[in-house]
Every structure is written in C-alpha cells, then in structure tokens.
Amino acid sequence: KPINQRLRRNLFKKDIREPIHIIATRGYKWTKKDKDQLKKDGFIVLTEAGINYLESCYNESKSSWFTFNQFLSFYMGDKDYFGAQLKDEQKQYVGFRTRSSPGKDGVFETEDDVFAYTTSMKVIDLLKISTVAHKKAEDIDQLGSTTKNYYQRILKSSRLNGKNAIPKFIREKEGPFTNNLLINYRGAKDLEKMWTPFDKGQKRGGLITFDKLSPGMFHIIDGQHRLFGYTPIIETEGDESDFGQHELIITLFDKMEPQDEARNFLQINKNQKAIDAGLVLEVQLVFGAHGPPDEVIENLATTLVQMLADPKKG
C-alpha cells in the first residue's frame, strides 16, 4: 500500500491508474492457496505456463493491446477497473432482448426461457472489457500448457497489419461494421438481474445497467478481428481517436457454458463460404448503378444465369 500511494502521488497524480505488482516465476509449482494468498496481498503470480500463453498471444497477433487484454482478463477479471469511477447512467445501455432458447423444459414463454440481449457500445469501451474465449480452462496455466488446443484461434497479425488488413478497411470505410458481434457475458451478476424492461410496444426493449465493467467480462465468440482490428489505429491516434467512438452492435449471451460457446463458434464458421469476387462486383452494382431498380435486378439476374450456364465464367 505505501508503494501504491507513492506511485499515485508522484507518477499518476490525477490519472485513474491502478498499479499491478507481478511475481514472475519459472520452474516452481505454486499451489492455489499460495496464489490466492499472494493475490490477497496485492501480487499476481505469473508462472512459466502463463508466460507461454501470453507469448503465444503476442507472437501470433503482434498486438500488445490484445495480449494485455488477455492478461487482464485472467488476473484482474474480478476488478471493476473501468466502471468504479462512473455513475450508474454511464453504465446503462438501451437495448432489447430475444428468447434464444426455451430452457430445460423445451417450451418457450415459460420461466426458464433463456434470453439474448442486443445493444451497441463504443469501440473504445468494448476493447477495455473484451477478451477472446479459447477453451474451457480454470486458469491461464492450463491454457499455457496446451497452447495448440483452442477452439478459437488467437488473433492473426496478418488480419491486424499489412496492406489488406482490417485497419485499412476501417479507415477506408470511415464507418463501423454493421453486423453483430456475438459475445458471452461472464460477469458475476446475471444480465437478467441488471435488465429493466420498458413498458412500451411489445415490451422487449429495456435498459441494461452493468454493476461492473471489468476486464474480460465480455468473451467474444464471433467478431474478434472486427473489434481488435481497431487497436492498431487507436494505438497510433490515442484513446480520443474518432474511430474509437464508432459504435458496434453486440448480442450478449448470459454466462453461456464454454461447450456452448464452442458449438456456436463452430456453427458460425463451418457454414461460412468464400464469395466469388465476380459475384461480389455484380452485387455491388445493385447499390451503385443508376437506373430503375427493376432494370438493375434484371441485369443482375441475367448475369447470374450466364455464370451458371458457363462454369468458366463463374
């Protein structure tokens, strides 16, 4: 505590910062009791396996932001790092909820229905509390000892850097992605308990008031590259970058089991197919061509028929 006080007084001043004290070890097996006691005393034990995992994250992604997020999600996930200084209204989001599963009884509109919650958040806020779900693991040491067994790949540096990477697309588009990020909420308090419905319309709209905004409380099931594709831009331009103010649509599942996360991930990616570049150009004509809509659609239909009739053109 005395060290923390000196750091805040001499270095951090008015900035809201939290010192992190780390013991890094190699070749020593810590018991859970030992690690819990050290954490209680303000220390993090970063073991050889944990270091291996974080090294894998950085070597694959070349993103310090992503790697640090993964670190925080494992070691500081119970801390209200990004919400402690905010008022309740700053942690409130308007959205709507949809029945995503009938629950254990298999019947919709009963007490055990499972809901998904859809809202939007600014990129800069999402980045602070999001991590990438890889597989079921009690702690980072388990992941560090089996770095090849993720159900979700670590971010690829080729997607975050280079001529045809996502940041280049974001800059050229100058607007956010419009398709949902699928996220598993893993906070301590159930989303249902933080949901206040509106008494209007079909009564599916409402207000989500998060009790905490903690590292890793959002586990991304689908959309990791879309979100973390913003990090090279924000690292260059700073937290006040206009790109950080982009809003992304998110759909939250309430503490979904890891096997269900994996199942959803596989369903999404298994059914994805590459789209022929020629077909993409033809579809773009629908949005960019001048003339009556019926004429544009007829031209597109004719082109598709020709492609199907002549495989060489497809």
GROMACS .gro file of C-alpha atoms in nm:
model
  314
    1LYS     CA    1   0.000   0.000   0.000
    2PRO     CA    2   0.275   0.255   0.076
    3ILE     CA    3   0.429   0.186  -0.266
    4ASN     CA    4   0.092   0.233  -0.436
    5GLN     CA    5   0.041   0.563  -0.255
    6ARG     CA    6   0.380   0.691  -0.369
    7LEU     CA    7   0.313   0.586  -0.729
    8ARG     CA    8  -0.021   0.762  -0.735
    9ARG     CA    9   0.119   1.076  -0.574
   10ASN     CA   10   0.439   1.104  -0.782
   11LEU     CA   11   0.352   0.946  -1.116
   12PHE     CA   12  -0.021   0.904  -1.171
   13LYS     CA   13  -0.141   1.222  -0.996
   14LYS     CA   14  -0.499   1.279  -1.114
   15ASP     CA   15  -0.499   0.997  -1.370
   16ILE     CA   16  -0.709   0.697  -1.272
   17ARG     CA   17  -0.446   0.424  -1.271
   18GLU     CA   18  -0.405   0.105  -1.072
   19PRO     CA   19  -0.055  -0.031  -1.004
   20ILE     CA   20  -0.007  -0.402  -1.077
   21HIS     CA   21   0.260  -0.594  -0.887
   22ILE     CA   22   0.375  -0.916  -1.054
   23ILE     CA   23   0.589  -1.206  -0.935
   24ALA     CA   24   0.715  -1.391  -1.245
   25THR     CA   25   0.846  -1.742  -1.182
   26ARG     CA   26   0.983  -2.031  -1.383
   27GLY     CA   27   1.014  -2.394  -1.278
   28TYR     CA   28   0.823  -2.361  -0.950
   29LYS     CA   29   0.479  -2.511  -0.893
   30TRP     CA   30   0.252  -2.282  -0.694
   31THR     CA   31  -0.046  -2.412  -0.505
   32LYS     CA   32  -0.381  -2.240  -0.547
   33LYS     CA   33  -0.369  -2.147  -0.180
   34ASP     CA   34  -0.033  -1.974  -0.227
   35LYS     CA   35  -0.153  -1.781  -0.533
   36ASP     CA   36  -0.476  -1.678  -0.361
   37GLN     CA   37  -0.284  -1.551  -0.060
   38LEU     CA   38  -0.041  -1.351  -0.272
   39LYS     CA   39  -0.331  -1.205  -0.472
   40LYS     CA   40  -0.494  -1.104  -0.146
   41ASP     CA   41  -0.170  -0.923  -0.059
   42GLY     CA   42  -0.176  -0.739  -0.391
   43PHE     CA   43   0.051  -0.961  -0.602
   44ILE     CA   44  -0.005  -1.154  -0.924
   45VAL     CA   45   0.184  -1.480  -0.977
   46LEU     CA   46   0.278  -1.511  -1.343
   47THR     CA   47   0.406  -1.866  -1.391
   48GLU     CA   48   0.601  -2.022  -1.676
   49ALA     CA   49   0.280  -2.159  -1.830
   50GLY     CA   50   0.115  -1.818  -1.806
   51ILE     CA   51   0.414  -1.655  -1.972
   52ASN     CA   52   0.398  -1.918  -2.251
   53TYR     CA   53   0.033  -1.836  -2.315
   54LEU     CA   54   0.090  -1.460  -2.331
   55GLU     CA   55   0.393  -1.510  -2.556
   56SER     CA   56   0.175  -1.716  -2.790
   57CYS     CA   57  -0.084  -1.438  -2.795
   58TYR     CA   58   0.175  -1.179  -2.891
   59ASN     CA   59   0.369  -1.395  -3.137
   60GLU     CA   60   0.050  -1.479  -3.327
   61SER     CA   61  -0.114  -1.136  -3.317
   62LYS     CA   62   0.177  -0.892  -3.281
   63SER     CA   63  -0.076  -0.686  -3.083
   64SER     CA   64   0.029  -0.559  -2.743
   65TRP     CA   65  -0.327  -0.438  -2.678
   66PHE     CA   66  -0.481  -0.780  -2.738
   67THR     CA   67  -0.210  -0.954  -2.532
   68PHE     CA   68  -0.257  -0.715  -2.241
   69ASN     CA   69  -0.635  -0.767  -2.256
   70GLN     CA   70  -0.583  -1.141  -2.229
   71PHE     CA   71  -0.353  -1.083  -1.930
   72LEU     CA   72  -0.605  -0.860  -1.753
   73SER     CA   73  -0.896  -1.097  -1.817
   74PHE     CA   74  -0.723  -1.379  -1.630
   75TYR     CA   75  -0.560  -1.184  -1.349
   76MET     CA   76  -0.785  -0.883  -1.290
   77GLY     CA   77  -1.123  -1.007  -1.412
   78ASP     CA   78  -1.288  -0.956  -1.074
   79LYS     CA   79  -1.192  -0.586  -1.054
   80ASP     CA   80  -1.428  -0.304  -1.152
   81TYR     CA   81  -1.141  -0.134  -1.332
   82PHE     CA   82  -1.340   0.057  -1.591
   83GLY     CA   83  -1.662   0.118  -1.400
   84ALA     CA   84  -1.562   0.218  -1.049
   85GLN     CA   85  -1.535   0.587  -1.133
   86LEU     CA   86  -1.852   0.600  -1.345
   87LYS     CA   87  -2.204   0.699  -1.247
   88ASP     CA   88  -2.486   0.448  -1.296
   89GLU     CA   89  -2.618   0.625  -1.605
   90GLN     CA   90  -2.274   0.591  -1.766
   91LYS     CA   91  -2.302   0.214  -1.732
   92GLN     CA   92  -2.653   0.193  -1.878
   93TYR     CA   93  -2.732   0.074  -2.230
   94VAL     CA   94  -3.065   0.073  -2.412
   95GLY     CA   95  -3.136  -0.250  -2.597
   96PHE     CA   96  -3.379  -0.532  -2.647
   97ARG     CA   97  -3.386  -0.897  -2.553
   98THR     CA   98  -3.485  -1.203  -2.752
   99ARG     CA   99  -3.564  -1.556  -2.641
  100SER     CA  100  -3.267  -1.755  -2.765
  101SER     CA  101  -3.356  -2.090  -2.604
  102PRO     CA  102  -3.664  -2.244  -2.442
  103GLY     CA  103  -3.460  -2.359  -2.143
  104LYS     CA  104  -3.451  -2.704  -1.987
  105ASP     CA  105  -3.824  -2.773  -2.026
  106GLY     CA  106  -3.805  -2.715  -2.403
  107VAL     CA  107  -4.109  -2.487  -2.402
  108PHE     CA  108  -4.095  -2.118  -2.496
  109GLU     CA  109  -4.254  -1.847  -2.280
  110THR     CA  110  -4.200  -2.030  -1.952
  111GLU     CA  111  -3.995  -1.927  -1.650
  112ASP     CA  112  -3.673  -2.094  -1.759
  113ASP     CA  113  -3.653  -1.925  -2.102
  114VAL     CA  114  -3.302  -1.812  -2.196
  115PHE     CA  115  -3.260  -1.462  -2.340
  116ALA     CA  116  -3.001  -1.289  -2.556
  117TYR     CA  117  -2.956  -0.912  -2.518
  118THR     CA  118  -2.875  -0.681  -2.809
  119THR     CA  119  -2.738  -0.329  -2.774
  120SER     CA  120  -2.446  -0.121  -2.902
  121MET     CA  121  -2.125   0.006  -2.743
  122LYS     CA  122  -1.840   0.231  -2.845
  123VAL     CA  123  -1.530   0.054  -2.970
  124ILE     CA  124  -1.305   0.212  -2.705
  125ASP     CA  125  -1.536   0.085  -2.427
  126LEU     CA  126  -1.569  -0.263  -2.577
  127LEU     CA  127  -1.194  -0.303  -2.612
  128LYS     CA  128  -1.139  -0.243  -2.241
  129ILE     CA  129  -1.369  -0.523  -2.125
  130SER     CA  130  -1.340  -0.779  -2.406
  131THR     CA  131  -1.126  -1.086  -2.439
  132VAL     CA  132  -1.118  -1.384  -2.673
  133ALA     CA  133  -1.257  -1.713  -2.547
  134HIS     CA  134  -1.032  -2.001  -2.642
  135LYS     CA  135  -1.143  -2.305  -2.446
  136LYS     CA  136  -1.256  -2.413  -2.103
  137ALA     CA  137  -0.976  -2.361  -1.852
  138GLU     CA  138  -0.968  -2.298  -1.481
  139ASP     CA  139  -0.681  -2.054  -1.518
  140ILE     CA  140  -0.417  -1.924  -1.755
  141ASP     CA  141  -0.173  -2.201  -1.655
  142GLN     CA  142  -0.396  -2.462  -1.818
  143LEU     CA  143  -0.404  -2.263  -2.139
  144GLY     CA  144  -0.030  -2.207  -2.126
  145SER     CA  145   0.042  -2.578  -2.110
  146THR     CA  146  -0.182  -2.659  -2.411
  147THR     CA  147  -0.141  -2.361  -2.643
  148LYS     CA  148  -0.248  -2.555  -2.954
  149ASN     CA  149  -0.588  -2.669  -2.828
  150TYR     CA  150  -0.803  -2.360  -2.863
  151TYR     CA  151  -1.150  -2.383  -3.014
  152GLN     CA  152  -1.099  -2.022  -3.123
  153ARG     CA  153  -0.780  -1.914  -3.293
  154ILE     CA  154  -0.559  -1.643  -3.147
  155LEU     CA  155  -0.578  -1.321  -3.346
  156LYS     CA  156  -0.366  -1.329  -3.659
  157SER     CA  157  -0.117  -1.050  -3.722
  158SER     CA  158  -0.194  -1.069  -4.094
  159ARG     CA  159  -0.550  -0.957  -4.017
  160LEU     CA  160  -0.433  -0.668  -3.797
  161ASN     CA  161  -0.142  -0.542  -4.009
  162GLY     CA  162  -0.046  -0.518  -4.374
  163LYS     CA  163  -0.189  -0.376  -4.694
  164ASN     CA  164  -0.516  -0.570  -4.693
  165ALA     CA  165  -0.569  -0.591  -4.317
  166ILE     CA  166  -0.881  -0.488  -4.126
  167PRO     CA  167  -0.747  -0.148  -4.003
  168LYS     CA  168  -0.703  -0.042  -4.367
  169PHE     CA  169  -1.063  -0.141  -4.439
  170ILE     CA  170  -1.186   0.053  -4.132
  171ARG     CA  171  -1.001   0.368  -4.238
  172GLU     CA  172  -1.132   0.350  -4.595
  173LYS     CA  173  -1.489   0.275  -4.488
  174GLU     CA  174  -1.487   0.550  -4.225
  175GLY     CA  175  -1.778   0.380  -4.051
  176PRO     CA  176  -1.835   0.086  -3.817
  177PHE     CA  177  -1.918  -0.271  -3.909
  178THR     CA  178  -2.293  -0.324  -3.917
  179ASN     CA  179  -2.311  -0.696  -3.836
  180ASN     CA  180  -2.339  -0.809  -3.474
  181LEU     CA  181  -2.053  -0.920  -3.256
  182LEU     CA  182  -2.156  -1.231  -3.063
  183ILE     CA  183  -2.040  -1.212  -2.703
  184ASN     CA  184  -2.069  -1.432  -2.397
  185TYR     CA  185  -2.115  -1.217  -2.086
  186ARG     CA  186  -1.924  -1.367  -1.792
  187GLY     CA  187  -1.974  -1.112  -1.518
  188ALA     CA  188  -2.064  -1.213  -1.164
  189LYS     CA  189  -2.418  -1.072  -1.173
  190ASP     CA  190  -2.674  -1.220  -1.414
  191LEU     CA  191  -2.779  -1.000  -1.705
  192GLU     CA  192  -3.141  -1.074  -1.619
  193LYS     CA  193  -3.093  -0.907  -1.280
  194MET     CA  194  -2.948  -0.597  -1.449
  195TRP     CA  195  -3.231  -0.575  -1.704
  196THR     CA  196  -3.513  -0.320  -1.663
  197PRO     CA  197  -3.786  -0.366  -1.927
  198PHE     CA  198  -3.968  -0.077  -2.092
  199ASP     CA  199  -4.346  -0.082  -2.071
  200LYS     CA  200  -4.388   0.008  -2.438
  201GLY     CA  201  -4.455  -0.167  -2.768
  202GLN     CA  202  -4.400  -0.541  -2.743
  203LYS     CA  203  -4.213  -0.489  -2.414
  204ARG     CA  204  -3.893  -0.642  -2.550
  205GLY     CA  205  -3.698  -0.318  -2.511
  206GLY     CA  206  -3.526  -0.217  -2.191
  207LEU     CA  207  -3.222  -0.090  -2.008
  208ILE     CA  208  -2.910  -0.288  -1.913
  209THR     CA  209  -2.732  -0.138  -1.610
  210PHE     CA  210  -2.396  -0.311  -1.557
  211ASP     CA  211  -2.285  -0.332  -1.197
  212LYS     CA  212  -1.920  -0.360  -1.303
  213LEU     CA  213  -1.710  -0.301  -1.612
  214SER     CA  214  -1.429  -0.548  -1.560
  215PRO     CA  215  -1.151  -0.686  -1.781
  216GLY     CA  216  -1.262  -0.996  -1.968
  217MET     CA  217  -1.630  -0.976  -1.871
  218PHE     CA  218  -1.709  -0.998  -2.245
  219HIS     CA  219  -1.583  -1.314  -2.415
  220ILE     CA  220  -1.604  -1.273  -2.792
  221ILE     CA  221  -1.749  -1.575  -2.969
  222ASP     CA  222  -1.757  -1.419  -3.317
  223GLY     CA  223  -1.610  -1.087  -3.428
  224GLN     CA  224  -1.269  -1.079  -3.258
  225HIS     CA  225  -1.084  -0.948  -3.563
  226ARG     CA  226  -1.351  -0.686  -3.633
  227LEU     CA  227  -1.312  -0.545  -3.282
  228PHE     CA  228  -0.937  -0.577  -3.231
  229GLY     CA  229  -0.882  -0.454  -3.587
  230TYR     CA  230  -0.936  -0.109  -3.436
  231THR     CA  231  -0.641  -0.140  -3.196
  232PRO     CA  232  -0.357  -0.050  -3.438
  233ILE     CA  233  -0.546   0.268  -3.528
  234ILE     CA  234  -0.620   0.365  -3.167
  235GLU     CA  235  -0.263   0.284  -3.060
  236THR     CA  236  -0.146   0.532  -3.325
  237GLU     CA  237  -0.408   0.802  -3.273
  238GLY     CA  238  -0.476   0.762  -2.900
  239ASP     CA  239  -0.789   0.689  -2.695
  240GLU     CA  240  -0.959   1.002  -2.830
  241SER     CA  241  -0.947   0.874  -3.188
  242ASP     CA  242  -1.272   0.920  -3.382
  243PHE     CA  243  -1.251   0.552  -3.473
  244GLY     CA  244  -1.271   0.461  -3.104
  245GLN     CA  245  -1.608   0.636  -3.096
  246HIS     CA  246  -1.754   0.403  -3.358
  247GLU     CA  247  -2.046   0.205  -3.219
  248LEU     CA  248  -2.070  -0.169  -3.278
  249ILE     CA  249  -2.386  -0.375  -3.242
  250ILE     CA  250  -2.340  -0.657  -2.990
  251THR     CA  251  -2.554  -0.953  -2.889
  252LEU     CA  252  -2.486  -1.080  -2.538
  253PHE     CA  253  -2.548  -1.430  -2.410
  254ASP     CA  254  -2.576  -1.459  -2.033
  255LYS     CA  255  -2.292  -1.677  -1.898
  256MET     CA  256  -2.313  -1.942  -2.166
  257GLU     CA  257  -2.127  -2.267  -2.088
  258PRO     CA  258  -1.786  -2.300  -2.263
  259GLN     CA  259  -1.905  -2.601  -2.466
  260ASP     CA  260  -2.198  -2.391  -2.594
  261GLU     CA  261  -1.957  -2.111  -2.685
  262ALA     CA  262  -1.754  -2.360  -2.887
  263ARG     CA  263  -2.066  -2.504  -3.050
  264ASN     CA  264  -2.184  -2.157  -3.160
  265PHE     CA  265  -1.837  -2.071  -3.288
  266LEU     CA  266  -1.822  -2.387  -3.499
  267GLN     CA  267  -2.172  -2.339  -3.639
  268ILE     CA  268  -2.090  -1.986  -3.749
  269ASN     CA  269  -1.755  -2.066  -3.908
  270LYS     CA  270  -1.837  -2.409  -4.051
  271ASN     CA  271  -2.117  -2.267  -4.264
  272GLN     CA  272  -1.921  -1.972  -4.398
  273LYS     CA  273  -1.822  -1.995  -4.766
  274ALA     CA  274  -1.597  -1.774  -4.970
  275ILE     CA  275  -1.788  -1.547  -5.209
  276ASP     CA  276  -1.671  -1.532  -5.568
  277ALA     CA  277  -1.508  -1.195  -5.640
  278GLY     CA  278  -1.702  -1.157  -5.966
  279LEU     CA  279  -2.030  -1.213  -5.786
  280VAL     CA  280  -1.937  -0.950  -5.529
  281LEU     CA  281  -1.885  -0.697  -5.808
  282GLU     CA  282  -2.222  -0.780  -5.959
  283VAL     CA  283  -2.395  -0.743  -5.626
  284GLN     CA  284  -2.226  -0.407  -5.573
  285LEU     CA  285  -2.389  -0.288  -5.896
  286VAL     CA  286  -2.725  -0.314  -5.723
  287PHE     CA  287  -2.616  -0.049  -5.476
  288GLY     CA  288  -2.414   0.172  -5.708
  289ALA     CA  289  -2.587   0.156  -6.050
  290HIS     CA  290  -2.807   0.436  -6.174
  291GLY     CA  291  -3.147   0.350  -6.317
  292PRO     CA  292  -3.480   0.192  -6.221
  293PRO     CA  293  -3.447  -0.085  -5.956
  294ASP     CA  294  -3.631  -0.338  -6.175
  295GLU     CA  295  -3.378  -0.288  -6.452
  296VAL     CA  296  -3.080  -0.330  -6.220
  297ILE     CA  297  -3.224  -0.650  -6.072
  298GLU     CA  298  -3.296  -0.787  -6.422
  299ASN     CA  299  -2.937  -0.720  -6.530
  300LEU     CA  300  -2.804  -0.895  -6.221
  301ALA     CA  301  -3.032  -1.195  -6.275
  302THR     CA  302  -2.917  -1.224  -6.635
  303THR     CA  303  -2.552  -1.215  -6.530
  304LEU     CA  304  -2.607  -1.488  -6.270
  305VAL     CA  305  -2.782  -1.711  -6.524
  306GLN     CA  306  -2.490  -1.668  -6.765
  307MET     CA  307  -2.242  -1.757  -6.490
  308LEU     CA  308  -2.434  -2.071  -6.401
  309ALA     CA  309  -2.463  -2.171  -6.765
  310ASP     CA  310  -2.092  -2.124  -6.830
  311PRO     CA  311  -1.882  -2.253  -6.534
  312LYS     CA  312  -1.568  -2.100  -6.687
  313LYS     CA  313  -1.712  -1.754  -6.629
  314GLY     CA  314  -1.803  -1.835  -6.270
   0.00000   0.00000   0.00000
